[in-house]
mmCIF file of C-alpha atoms in Angstrom:
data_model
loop_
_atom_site.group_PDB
_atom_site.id
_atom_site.type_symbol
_atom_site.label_atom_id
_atom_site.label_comp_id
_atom_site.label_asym_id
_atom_site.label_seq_id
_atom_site.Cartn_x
_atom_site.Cartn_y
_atom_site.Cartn_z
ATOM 1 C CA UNK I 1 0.000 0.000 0.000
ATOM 2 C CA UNK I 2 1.381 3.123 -1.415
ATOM 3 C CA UNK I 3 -0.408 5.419 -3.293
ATOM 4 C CA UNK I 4 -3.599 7.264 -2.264
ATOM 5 C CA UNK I 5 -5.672 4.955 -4.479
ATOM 6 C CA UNK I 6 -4.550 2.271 -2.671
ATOM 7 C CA UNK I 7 -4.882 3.682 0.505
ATOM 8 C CA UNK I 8 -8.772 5.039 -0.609
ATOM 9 C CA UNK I 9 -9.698 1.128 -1.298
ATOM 10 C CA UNK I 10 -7.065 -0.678 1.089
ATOM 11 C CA UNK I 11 -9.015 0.899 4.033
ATOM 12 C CA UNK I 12 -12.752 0.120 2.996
ATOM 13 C CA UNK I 13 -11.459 -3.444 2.014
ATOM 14 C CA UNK I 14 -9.679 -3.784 5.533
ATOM 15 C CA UNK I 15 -13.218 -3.138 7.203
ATOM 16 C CA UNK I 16 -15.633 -4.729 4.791
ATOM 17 C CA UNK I 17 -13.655 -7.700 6.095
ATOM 18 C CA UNK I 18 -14.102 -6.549 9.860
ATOM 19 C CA UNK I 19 -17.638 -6.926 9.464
ATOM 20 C CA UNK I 20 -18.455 -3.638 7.933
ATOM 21 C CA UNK I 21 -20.908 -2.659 5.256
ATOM 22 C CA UNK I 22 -19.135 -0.341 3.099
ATOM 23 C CA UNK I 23 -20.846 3.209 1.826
ATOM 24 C CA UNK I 24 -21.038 5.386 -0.350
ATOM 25 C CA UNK I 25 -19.918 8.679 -0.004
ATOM 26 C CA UNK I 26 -22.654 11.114 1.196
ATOM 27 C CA UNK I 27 -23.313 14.887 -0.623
ATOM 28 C CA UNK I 28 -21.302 17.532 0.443
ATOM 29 C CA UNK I 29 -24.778 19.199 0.330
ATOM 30 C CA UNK I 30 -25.606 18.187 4.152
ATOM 31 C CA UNK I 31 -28.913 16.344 4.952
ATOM 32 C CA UNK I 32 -32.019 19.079 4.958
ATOM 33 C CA UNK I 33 -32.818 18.675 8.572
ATOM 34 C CA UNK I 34 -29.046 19.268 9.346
ATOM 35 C CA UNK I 35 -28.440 23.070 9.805
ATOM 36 C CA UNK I 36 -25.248 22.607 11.511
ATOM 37 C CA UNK I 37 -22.917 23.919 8.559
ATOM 38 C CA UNK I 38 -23.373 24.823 5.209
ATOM 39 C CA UNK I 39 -21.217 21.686 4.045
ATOM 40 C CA UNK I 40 -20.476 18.478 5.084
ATOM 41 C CA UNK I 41 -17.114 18.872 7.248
ATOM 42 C CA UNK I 42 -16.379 15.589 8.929
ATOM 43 C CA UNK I 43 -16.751 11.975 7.853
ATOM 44 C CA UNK I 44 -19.446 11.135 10.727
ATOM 45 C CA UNK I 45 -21.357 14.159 9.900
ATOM 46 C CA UNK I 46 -23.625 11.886 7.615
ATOM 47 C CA UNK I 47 -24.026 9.301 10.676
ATOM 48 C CA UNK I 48 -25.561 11.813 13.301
ATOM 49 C CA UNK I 49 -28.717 10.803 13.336
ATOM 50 C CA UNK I 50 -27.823 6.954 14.078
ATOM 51 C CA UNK I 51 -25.086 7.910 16.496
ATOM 52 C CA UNK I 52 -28.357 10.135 18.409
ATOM 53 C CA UNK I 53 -31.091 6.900 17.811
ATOM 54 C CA UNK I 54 -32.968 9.329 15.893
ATOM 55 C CA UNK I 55 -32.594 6.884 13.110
ATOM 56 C CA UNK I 56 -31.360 2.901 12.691
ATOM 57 C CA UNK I 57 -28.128 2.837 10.978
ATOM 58 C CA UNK I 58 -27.708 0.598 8.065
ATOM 59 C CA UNK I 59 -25.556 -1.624 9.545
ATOM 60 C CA UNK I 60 -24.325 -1.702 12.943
ATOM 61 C CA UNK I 61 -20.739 -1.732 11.535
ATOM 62 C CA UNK I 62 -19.703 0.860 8.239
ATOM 63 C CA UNK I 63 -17.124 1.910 6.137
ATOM 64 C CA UNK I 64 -17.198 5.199 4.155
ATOM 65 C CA UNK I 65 -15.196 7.644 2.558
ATOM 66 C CA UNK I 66 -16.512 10.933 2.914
ATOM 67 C CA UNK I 67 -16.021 14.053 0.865
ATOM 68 C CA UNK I 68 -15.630 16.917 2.512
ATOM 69 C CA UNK I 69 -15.382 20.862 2.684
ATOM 70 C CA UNK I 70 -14.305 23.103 5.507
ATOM 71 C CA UNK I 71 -14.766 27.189 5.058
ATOM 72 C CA UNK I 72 -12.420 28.120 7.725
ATOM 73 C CA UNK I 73 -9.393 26.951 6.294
ATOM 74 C CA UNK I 74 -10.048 28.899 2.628
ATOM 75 C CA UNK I 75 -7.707 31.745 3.263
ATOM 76 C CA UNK I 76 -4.986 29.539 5.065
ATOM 77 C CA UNK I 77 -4.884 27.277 1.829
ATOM 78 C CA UNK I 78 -1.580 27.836 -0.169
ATOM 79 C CA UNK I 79 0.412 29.168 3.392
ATOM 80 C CA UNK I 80 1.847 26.111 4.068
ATOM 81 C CA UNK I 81 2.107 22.098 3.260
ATOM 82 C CA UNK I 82 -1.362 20.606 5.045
ATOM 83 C CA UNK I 83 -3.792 23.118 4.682
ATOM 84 C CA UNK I 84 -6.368 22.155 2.474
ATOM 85 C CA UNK I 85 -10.666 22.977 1.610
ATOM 86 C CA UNK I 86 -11.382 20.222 0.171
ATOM 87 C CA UNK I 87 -10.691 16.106 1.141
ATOM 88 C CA UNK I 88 -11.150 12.792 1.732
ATOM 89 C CA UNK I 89 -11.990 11.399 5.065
ATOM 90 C CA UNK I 90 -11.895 7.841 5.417
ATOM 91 C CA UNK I 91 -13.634 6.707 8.448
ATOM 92 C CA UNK I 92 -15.303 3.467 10.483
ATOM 93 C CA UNK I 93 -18.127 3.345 12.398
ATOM 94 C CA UNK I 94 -19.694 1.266 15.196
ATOM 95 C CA UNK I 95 -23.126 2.178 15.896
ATOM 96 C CA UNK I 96 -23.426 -0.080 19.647
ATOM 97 C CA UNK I 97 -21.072 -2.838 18.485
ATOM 98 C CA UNK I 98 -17.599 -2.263 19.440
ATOM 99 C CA UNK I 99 -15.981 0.586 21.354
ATOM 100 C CA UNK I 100 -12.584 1.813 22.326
ATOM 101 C CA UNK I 101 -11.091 -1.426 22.647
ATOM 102 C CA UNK I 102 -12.184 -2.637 19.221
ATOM 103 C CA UNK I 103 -11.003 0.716 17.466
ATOM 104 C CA UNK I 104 -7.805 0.908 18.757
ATOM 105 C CA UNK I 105 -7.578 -2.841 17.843
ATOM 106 C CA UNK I 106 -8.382 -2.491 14.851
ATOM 107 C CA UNK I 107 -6.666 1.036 14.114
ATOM 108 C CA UNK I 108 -3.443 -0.536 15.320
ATOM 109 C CA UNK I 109 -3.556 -3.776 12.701
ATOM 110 C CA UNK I 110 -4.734 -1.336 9.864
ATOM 111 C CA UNK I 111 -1.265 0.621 10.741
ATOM 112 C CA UNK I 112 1.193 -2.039 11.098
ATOM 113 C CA UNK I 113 -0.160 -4.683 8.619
ATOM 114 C CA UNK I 114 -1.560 -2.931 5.959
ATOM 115 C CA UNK I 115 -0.024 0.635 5.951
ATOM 116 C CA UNK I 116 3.153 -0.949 7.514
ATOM 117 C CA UNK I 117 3.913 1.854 9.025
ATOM 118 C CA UNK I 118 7.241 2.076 11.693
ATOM 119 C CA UNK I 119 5.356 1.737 15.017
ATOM 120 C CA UNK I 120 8.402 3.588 16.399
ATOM 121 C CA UNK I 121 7.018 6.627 14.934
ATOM 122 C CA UNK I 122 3.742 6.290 15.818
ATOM 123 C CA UNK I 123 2.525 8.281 18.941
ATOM 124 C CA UNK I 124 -1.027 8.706 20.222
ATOM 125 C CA UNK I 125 -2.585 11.507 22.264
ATOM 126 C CA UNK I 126 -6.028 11.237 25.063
ATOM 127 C CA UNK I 127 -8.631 13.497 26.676
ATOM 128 C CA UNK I 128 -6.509 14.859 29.532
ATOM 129 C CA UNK I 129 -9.962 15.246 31.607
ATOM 130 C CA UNK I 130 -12.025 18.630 31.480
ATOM 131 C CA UNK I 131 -13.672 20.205 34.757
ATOM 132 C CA UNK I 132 -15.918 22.346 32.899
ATOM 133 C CA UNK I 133 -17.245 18.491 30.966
ATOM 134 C CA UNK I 134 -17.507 17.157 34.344
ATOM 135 C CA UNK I 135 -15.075 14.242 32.716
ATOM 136 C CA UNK I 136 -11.926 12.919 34.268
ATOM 137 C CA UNK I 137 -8.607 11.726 32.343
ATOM 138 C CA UNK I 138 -9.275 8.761 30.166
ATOM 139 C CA UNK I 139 -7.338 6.125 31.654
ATOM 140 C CA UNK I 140 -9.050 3.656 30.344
ATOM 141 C CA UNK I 141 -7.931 4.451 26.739
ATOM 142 C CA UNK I 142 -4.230 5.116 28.413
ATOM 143 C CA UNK I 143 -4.409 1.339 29.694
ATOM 144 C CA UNK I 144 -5.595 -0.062 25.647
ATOM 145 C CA UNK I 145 -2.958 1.361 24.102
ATOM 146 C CA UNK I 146 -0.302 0.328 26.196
ATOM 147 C CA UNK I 147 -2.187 -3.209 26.004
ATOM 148 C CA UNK I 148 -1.369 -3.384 21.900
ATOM 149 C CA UNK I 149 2.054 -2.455 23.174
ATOM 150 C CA UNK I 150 2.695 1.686 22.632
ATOM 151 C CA UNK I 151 4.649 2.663 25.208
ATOM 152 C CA UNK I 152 3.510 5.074 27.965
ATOM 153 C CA UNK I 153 6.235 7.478 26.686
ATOM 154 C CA UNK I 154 4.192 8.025 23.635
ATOM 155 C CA UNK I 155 0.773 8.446 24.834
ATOM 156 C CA UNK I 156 0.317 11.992 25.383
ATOM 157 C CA UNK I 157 -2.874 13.268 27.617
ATOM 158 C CA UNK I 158 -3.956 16.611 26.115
ATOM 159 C CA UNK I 159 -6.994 19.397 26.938
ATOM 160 C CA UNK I 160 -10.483 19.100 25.694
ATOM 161 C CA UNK I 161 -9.723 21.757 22.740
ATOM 162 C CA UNK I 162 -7.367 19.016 21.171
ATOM 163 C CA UNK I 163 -9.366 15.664 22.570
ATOM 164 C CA UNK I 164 -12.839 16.030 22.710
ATOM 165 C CA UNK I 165 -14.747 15.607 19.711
ATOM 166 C CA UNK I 166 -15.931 18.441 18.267
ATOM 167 C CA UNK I 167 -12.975 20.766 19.949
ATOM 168 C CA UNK I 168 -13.712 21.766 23.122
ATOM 169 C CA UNK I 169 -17.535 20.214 23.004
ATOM 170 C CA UNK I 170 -20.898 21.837 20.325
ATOM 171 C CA UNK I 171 -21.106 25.418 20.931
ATOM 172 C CA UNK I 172 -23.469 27.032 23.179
ATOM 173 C CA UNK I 173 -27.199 26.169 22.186
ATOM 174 C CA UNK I 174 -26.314 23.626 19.627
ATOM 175 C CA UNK I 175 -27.018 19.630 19.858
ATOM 176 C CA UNK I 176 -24.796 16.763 18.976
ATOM 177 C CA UNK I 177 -23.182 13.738 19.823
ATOM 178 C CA UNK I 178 -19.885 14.143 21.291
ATOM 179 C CA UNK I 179 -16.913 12.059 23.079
ATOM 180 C CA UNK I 180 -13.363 12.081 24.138
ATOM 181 C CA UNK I 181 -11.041 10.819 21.538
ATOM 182 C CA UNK I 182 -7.451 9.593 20.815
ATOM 183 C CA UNK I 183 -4.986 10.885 17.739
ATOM 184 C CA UNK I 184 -2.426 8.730 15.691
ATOM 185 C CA UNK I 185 0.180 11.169 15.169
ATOM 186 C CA UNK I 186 3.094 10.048 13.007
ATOM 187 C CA UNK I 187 6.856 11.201 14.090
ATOM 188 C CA UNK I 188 8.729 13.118 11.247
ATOM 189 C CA UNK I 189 11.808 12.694 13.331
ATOM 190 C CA UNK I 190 13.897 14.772 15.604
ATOM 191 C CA UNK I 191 15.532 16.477 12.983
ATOM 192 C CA UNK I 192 12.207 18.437 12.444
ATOM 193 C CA UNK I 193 11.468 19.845 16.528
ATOM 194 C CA UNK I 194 11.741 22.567 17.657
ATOM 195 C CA UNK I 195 14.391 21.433 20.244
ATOM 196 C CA UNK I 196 12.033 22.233 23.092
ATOM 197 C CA UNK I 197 12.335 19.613 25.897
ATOM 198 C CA UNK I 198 8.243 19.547 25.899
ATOM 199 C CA UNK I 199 7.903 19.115 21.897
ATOM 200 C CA UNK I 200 5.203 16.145 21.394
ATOM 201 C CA UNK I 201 1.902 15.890 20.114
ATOM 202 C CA UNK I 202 0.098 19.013 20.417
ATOM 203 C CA UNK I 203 3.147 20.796 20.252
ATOM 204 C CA UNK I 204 2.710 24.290 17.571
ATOM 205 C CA UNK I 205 6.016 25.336 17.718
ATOM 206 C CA UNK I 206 6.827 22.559 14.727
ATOM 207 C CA UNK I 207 6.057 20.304 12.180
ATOM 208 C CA UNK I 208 7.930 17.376 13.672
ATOM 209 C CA UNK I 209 4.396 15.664 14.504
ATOM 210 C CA UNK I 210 0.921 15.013 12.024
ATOM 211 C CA UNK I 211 -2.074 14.200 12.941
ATOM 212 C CA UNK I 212 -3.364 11.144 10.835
ATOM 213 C CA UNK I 213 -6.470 9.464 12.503
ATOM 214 C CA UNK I 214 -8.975 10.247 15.259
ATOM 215 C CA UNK I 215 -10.844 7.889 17.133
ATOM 216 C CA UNK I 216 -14.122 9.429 18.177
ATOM 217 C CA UNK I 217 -15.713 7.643 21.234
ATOM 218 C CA UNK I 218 -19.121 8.987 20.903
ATOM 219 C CA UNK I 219 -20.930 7.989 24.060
ATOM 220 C CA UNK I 220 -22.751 11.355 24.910
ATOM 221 C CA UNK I 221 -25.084 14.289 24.000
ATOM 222 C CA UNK I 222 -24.689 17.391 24.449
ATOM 223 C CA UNK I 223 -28.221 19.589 25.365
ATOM 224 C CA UNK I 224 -28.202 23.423 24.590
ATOM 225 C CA UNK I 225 -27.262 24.312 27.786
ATOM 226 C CA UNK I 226 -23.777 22.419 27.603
ATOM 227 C CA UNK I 227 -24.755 19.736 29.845
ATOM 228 C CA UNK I 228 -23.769 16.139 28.785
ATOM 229 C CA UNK I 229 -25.542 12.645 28.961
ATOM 230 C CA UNK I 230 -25.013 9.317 28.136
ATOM 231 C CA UNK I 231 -26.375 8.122 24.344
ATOM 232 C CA UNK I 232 -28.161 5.272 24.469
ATOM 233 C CA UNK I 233 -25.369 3.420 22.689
ATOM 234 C CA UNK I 234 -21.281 4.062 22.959
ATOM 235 C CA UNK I 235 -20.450 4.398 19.200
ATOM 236 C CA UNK I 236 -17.623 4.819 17.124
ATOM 237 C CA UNK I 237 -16.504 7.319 15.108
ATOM 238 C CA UNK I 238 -13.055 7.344 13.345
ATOM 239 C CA UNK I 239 -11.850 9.675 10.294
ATOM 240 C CA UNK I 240 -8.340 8.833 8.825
ATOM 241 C CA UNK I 241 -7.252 11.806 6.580
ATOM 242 C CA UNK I 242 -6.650 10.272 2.752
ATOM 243 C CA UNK I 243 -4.314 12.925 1.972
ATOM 244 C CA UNK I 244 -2.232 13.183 5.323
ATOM 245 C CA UNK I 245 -2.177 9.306 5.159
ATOM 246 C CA UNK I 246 -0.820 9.251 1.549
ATOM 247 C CA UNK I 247 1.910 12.076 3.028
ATOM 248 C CA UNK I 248 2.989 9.559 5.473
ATOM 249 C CA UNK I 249 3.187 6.518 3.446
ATOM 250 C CA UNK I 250 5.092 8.456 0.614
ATOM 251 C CA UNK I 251 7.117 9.949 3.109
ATOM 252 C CA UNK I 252 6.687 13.875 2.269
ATOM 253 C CA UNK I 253 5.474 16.085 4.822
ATOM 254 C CA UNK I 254 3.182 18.232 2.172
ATOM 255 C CA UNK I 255 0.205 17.217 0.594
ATOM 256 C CA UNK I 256 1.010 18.850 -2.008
ATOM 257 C CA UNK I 257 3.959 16.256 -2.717
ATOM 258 C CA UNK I 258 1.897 13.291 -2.721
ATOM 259 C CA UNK I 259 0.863 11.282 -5.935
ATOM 260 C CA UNK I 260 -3.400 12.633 -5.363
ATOM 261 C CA UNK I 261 -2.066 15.922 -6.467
ATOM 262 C CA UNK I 262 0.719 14.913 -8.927
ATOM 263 C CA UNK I 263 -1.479 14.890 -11.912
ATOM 264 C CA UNK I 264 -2.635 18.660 -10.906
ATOM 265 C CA UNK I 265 0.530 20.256 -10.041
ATOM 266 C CA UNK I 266 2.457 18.679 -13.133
ATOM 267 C CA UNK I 267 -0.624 20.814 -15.636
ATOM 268 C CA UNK I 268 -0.365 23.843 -13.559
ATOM 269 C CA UNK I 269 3.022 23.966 -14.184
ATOM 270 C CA UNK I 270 2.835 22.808 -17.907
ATOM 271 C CA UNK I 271 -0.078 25.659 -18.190
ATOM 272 C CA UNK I 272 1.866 27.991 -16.449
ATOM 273 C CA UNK I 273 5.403 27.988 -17.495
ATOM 274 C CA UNK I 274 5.846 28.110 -13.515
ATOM 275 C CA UNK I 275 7.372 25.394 -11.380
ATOM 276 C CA UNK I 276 6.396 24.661 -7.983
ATOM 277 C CA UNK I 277 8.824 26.210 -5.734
ATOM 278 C CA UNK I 278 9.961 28.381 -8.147
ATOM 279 C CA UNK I 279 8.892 31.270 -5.799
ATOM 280 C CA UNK I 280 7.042 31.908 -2.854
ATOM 281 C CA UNK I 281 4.460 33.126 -4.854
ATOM 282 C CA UNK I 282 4.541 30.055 -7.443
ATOM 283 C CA UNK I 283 4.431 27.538 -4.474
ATOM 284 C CA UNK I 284 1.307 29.531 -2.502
ATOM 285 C CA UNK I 285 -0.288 29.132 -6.370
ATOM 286 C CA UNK I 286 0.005 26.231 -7.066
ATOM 287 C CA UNK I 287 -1.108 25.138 -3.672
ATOM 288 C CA UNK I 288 -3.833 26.879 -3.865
ATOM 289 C CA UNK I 289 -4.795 26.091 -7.407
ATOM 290 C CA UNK I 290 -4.755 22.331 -6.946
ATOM 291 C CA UNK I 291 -6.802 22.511 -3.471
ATOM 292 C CA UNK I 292 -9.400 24.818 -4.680
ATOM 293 C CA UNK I 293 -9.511 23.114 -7.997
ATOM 294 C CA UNK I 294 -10.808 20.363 -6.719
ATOM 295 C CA UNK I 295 -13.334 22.042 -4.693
ATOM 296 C CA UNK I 296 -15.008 23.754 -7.020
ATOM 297 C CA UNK I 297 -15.326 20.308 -9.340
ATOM 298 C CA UNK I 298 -16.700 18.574 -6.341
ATOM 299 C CA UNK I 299 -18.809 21.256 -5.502
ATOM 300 C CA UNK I 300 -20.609 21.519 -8.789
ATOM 301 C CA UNK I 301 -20.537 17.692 -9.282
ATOM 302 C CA UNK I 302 -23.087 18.004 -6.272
ATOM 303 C CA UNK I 303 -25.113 20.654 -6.839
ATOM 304 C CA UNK I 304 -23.656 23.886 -5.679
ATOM 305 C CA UNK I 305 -23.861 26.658 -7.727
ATOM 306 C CA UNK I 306 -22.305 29.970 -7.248
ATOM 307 C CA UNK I 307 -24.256 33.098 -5.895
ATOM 308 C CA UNK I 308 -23.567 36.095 -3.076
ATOM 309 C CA UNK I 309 -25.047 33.979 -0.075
ATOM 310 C CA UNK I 310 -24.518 30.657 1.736
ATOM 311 C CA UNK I 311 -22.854 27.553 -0.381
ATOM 312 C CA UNK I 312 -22.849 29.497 -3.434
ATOM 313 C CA UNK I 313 -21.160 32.461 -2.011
ATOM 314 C CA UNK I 314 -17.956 29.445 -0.564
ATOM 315 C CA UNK I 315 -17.873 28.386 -4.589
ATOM 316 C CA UNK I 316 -17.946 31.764 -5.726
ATOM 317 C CA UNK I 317 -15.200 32.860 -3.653
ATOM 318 C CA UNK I 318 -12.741 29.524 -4.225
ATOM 319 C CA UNK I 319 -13.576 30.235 -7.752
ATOM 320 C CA UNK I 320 -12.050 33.713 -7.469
ATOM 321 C CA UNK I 321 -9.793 33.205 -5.327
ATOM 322 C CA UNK I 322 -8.220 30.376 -7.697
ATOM 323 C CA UNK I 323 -7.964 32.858 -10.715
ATOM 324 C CA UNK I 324 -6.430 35.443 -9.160
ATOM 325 C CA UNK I 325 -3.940 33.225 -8.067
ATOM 326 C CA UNK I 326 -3.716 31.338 -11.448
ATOM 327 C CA UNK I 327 -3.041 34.986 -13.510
ATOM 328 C CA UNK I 328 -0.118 35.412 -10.763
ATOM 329 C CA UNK I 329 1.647 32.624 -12.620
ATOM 330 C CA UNK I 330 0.457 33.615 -16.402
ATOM 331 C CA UNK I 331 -2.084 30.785 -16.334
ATOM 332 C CA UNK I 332 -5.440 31.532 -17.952
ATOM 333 C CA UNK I 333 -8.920 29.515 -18.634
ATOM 334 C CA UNK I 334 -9.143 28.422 -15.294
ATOM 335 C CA UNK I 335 -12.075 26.264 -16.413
ATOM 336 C CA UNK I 336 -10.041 24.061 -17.939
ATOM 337 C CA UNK I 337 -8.527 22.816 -14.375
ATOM 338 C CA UNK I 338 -11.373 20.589 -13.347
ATOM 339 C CA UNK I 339 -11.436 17.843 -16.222
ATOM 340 C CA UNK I 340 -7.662 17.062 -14.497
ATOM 341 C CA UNK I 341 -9.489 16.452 -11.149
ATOM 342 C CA UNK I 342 -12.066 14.335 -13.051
ATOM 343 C CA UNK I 343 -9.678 12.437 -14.762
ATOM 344 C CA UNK I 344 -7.762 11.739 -11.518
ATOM 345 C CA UNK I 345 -10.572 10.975 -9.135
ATOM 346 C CA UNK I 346 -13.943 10.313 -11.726
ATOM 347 C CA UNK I 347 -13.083 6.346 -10.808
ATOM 348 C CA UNK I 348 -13.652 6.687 -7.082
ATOM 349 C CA UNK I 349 -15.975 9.253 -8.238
ATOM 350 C CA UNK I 350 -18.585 8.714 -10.903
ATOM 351 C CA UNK I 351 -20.450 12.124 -10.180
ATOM 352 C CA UNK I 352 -18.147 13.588 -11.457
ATOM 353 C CA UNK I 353 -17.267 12.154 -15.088
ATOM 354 C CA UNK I 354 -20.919 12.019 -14.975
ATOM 355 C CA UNK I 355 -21.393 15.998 -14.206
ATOM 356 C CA UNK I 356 -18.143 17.074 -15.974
ATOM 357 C CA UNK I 357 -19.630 19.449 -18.837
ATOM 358 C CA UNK I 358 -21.758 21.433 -16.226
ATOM 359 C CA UNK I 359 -18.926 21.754 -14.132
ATOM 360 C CA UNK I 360 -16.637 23.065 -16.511
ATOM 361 C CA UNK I 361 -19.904 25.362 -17.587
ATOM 362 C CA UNK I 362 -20.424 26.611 -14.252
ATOM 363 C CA UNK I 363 -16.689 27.369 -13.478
ATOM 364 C CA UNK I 364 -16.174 29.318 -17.409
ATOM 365 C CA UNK I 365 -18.990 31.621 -16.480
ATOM 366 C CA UNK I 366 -17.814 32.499 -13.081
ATOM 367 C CA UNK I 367 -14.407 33.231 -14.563
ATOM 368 C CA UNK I 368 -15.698 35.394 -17.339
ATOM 369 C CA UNK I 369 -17.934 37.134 -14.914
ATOM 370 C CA UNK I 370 -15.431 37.803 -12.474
ATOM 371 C CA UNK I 371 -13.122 39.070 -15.502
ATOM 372 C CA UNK I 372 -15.636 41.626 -15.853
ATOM 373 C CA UNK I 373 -15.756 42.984 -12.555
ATOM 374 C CA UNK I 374 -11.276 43.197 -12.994
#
């Protein structure tokens, strides 16, 4: 297992044989009686109504990988090596069945015997506890890991704004399920800390540490008020980032580097006359380029069409954002971009192939209207 292909399918195929009915992924147009953001953000986002009994899941054990789309990223895209709009989030879910001895099982074969991944490397963090959750350290998830035999060195207790899913708990007035969880962080190696004596997971002085997978135990709900209590079931929620798992298997620390984006950054620079890391400004382009080029083919693919408000207003703006970015480098037709990004991904895809004149349509008459407003 090597390239992100392999990683896409390796995973669903590693849980399809755990027991696990595989899924499609879901629109990143969220479900009409979820107003909790304008896209969907997070693989289990799809899954809230099973994880709150609301609904029977399909299974009691599934596989997905989700598309997804997070706003507040948009203007850190193209900064540095990991920031990105759009991806992939592969993810399993137990809906009652198993529960945080089960994941980590299972996470920890799916690292060392099919990623094959240096378990030296490999560190994990835990809810540290949280006064204002009422919840105490999670020892219990301490006590698992060391069971499938990381040692206590490497299993880092941190604060509820880093290990409690969503950060920190729902915001004040909203509903959701919620739980501690526990991060697979991969080591880049010494030679990339910041020297501090304290540098480990968590640690935002560096690079030397990436976040790869989060294990979700979603075992309560939180009310309006902030209060917490127990779901009827203790679920399962994991979400393995595609791209930051094809980083570490490649061995680059950007993205960017990895073969998902190869196809994109070799016709930007073809297109352009530019290389990547040419510049500053070549490198933030192309970054930017390739990550918002692929969200605005997604985007359409499902539906979203631009406008001045709401998800039309988020394609609008990547739209924009991309071609001012693009003429930076002397590249021009923008709308060109997203038959690359169905090429690469209309396999895994088939909206896409399926959707590809509208979307190169939609994205030509946003450019030309934009060049009008120049």
């Amino acid at each position: 297992m090597r390239t992100s292909a392999e990683l896409r399918e390796g995973f669903l195929a590693f849980f399809e044989e755990k027991g696990h009915l595989r899924r499609p992924s879901a629109s990143l147009i969220p479900r009409a009686d979820d107003h909790s953001t304008l896209l969907t953000t997070a693989g289990m986002q799809p899954q809230m109504p099973f994880f709150l009994g609301r609904e029977p899941p399909p299974a009691p054990l599934t596989t997905t990988v989700q598309k997804c789309f997070r706003t507040p990223d948009i203007d850190e895209v193209g900064t540095d090596g990991s920031h990105l709009t759009f991806f992939e989030m592969l993810g399993n879910f137990s809906f009652g069945r198993y529960f945080k001895e089960g994941a980590i099982e299972l996470a920890t074969e799916f690292v060392q015997e099919r990623m094959r991944l240096d378990w030296d490397r490999i560190w994990v963090s835990v809810f540290a506890g949280d006064p204002a959750l009422v919840l105490g350290p999670d020892e219990v998830t301490i006590e698992l890991w060391e069971k499938v035999g990381m040692p206590r060195e490497r299993i880092v207790p941190l604060p509820a704004s880093e290990n409690f899913w969503p950060p920190g708990g729902w915001a004040i007035g909203v509903r959701g399920p919620c739980g501690p969880d526990s991060e697979l962080y991969y080591d880049w190696g010494e030679e990339h800390s910041c020297g501090e004596p304290d540098c480990a997971p968590g640690c935002d002085r560096c690079e030397r540490f990436l976040e790869f997978w989060n294990l979700v135990f979603m075992e309560f709900e939180q009310h309006a008020d902030g209060t917490l209590t127990p779901l009827s079931a203790q679920n399962i929620d994991t979400g393995l980032g595609l791209e930051r798992g094809s980083a570490v298997l490649q061995n680059v620390m950007s993205v960017y580097e990895t073969d998902g984006y190869r196809l994109l950054m070799d016709w930007i620079a073809h297109e352009s006359g530019v290389a990547y890391g040419d510049s500053d400004t070549a490198t933030k382009a192309h970054r930017v380029l390739a990550d918002h080029g692929r969200g605005m083919t997604f985007l359409v693919a499902d539906g979203v069409t631009p406008s001045n408000e709401g998800r039309g207003y988020v394609l609008r703006r990547i739209i924009r954002r991309a071609v001012q970015q693009a003429h930076r480098i002397g590249l021009h037709d923008l709308y060109r971009l997203p038959a690359i990004v169905v090429e690469q991904l209309g396999e895994a895809y088939p909206e896409l192939p399926e959707h590809a004149e509208e979307i190169e349509r939609v994205v030509k008459a946003e450019e030309e209207r934009f060049a009008e407003t120049l």
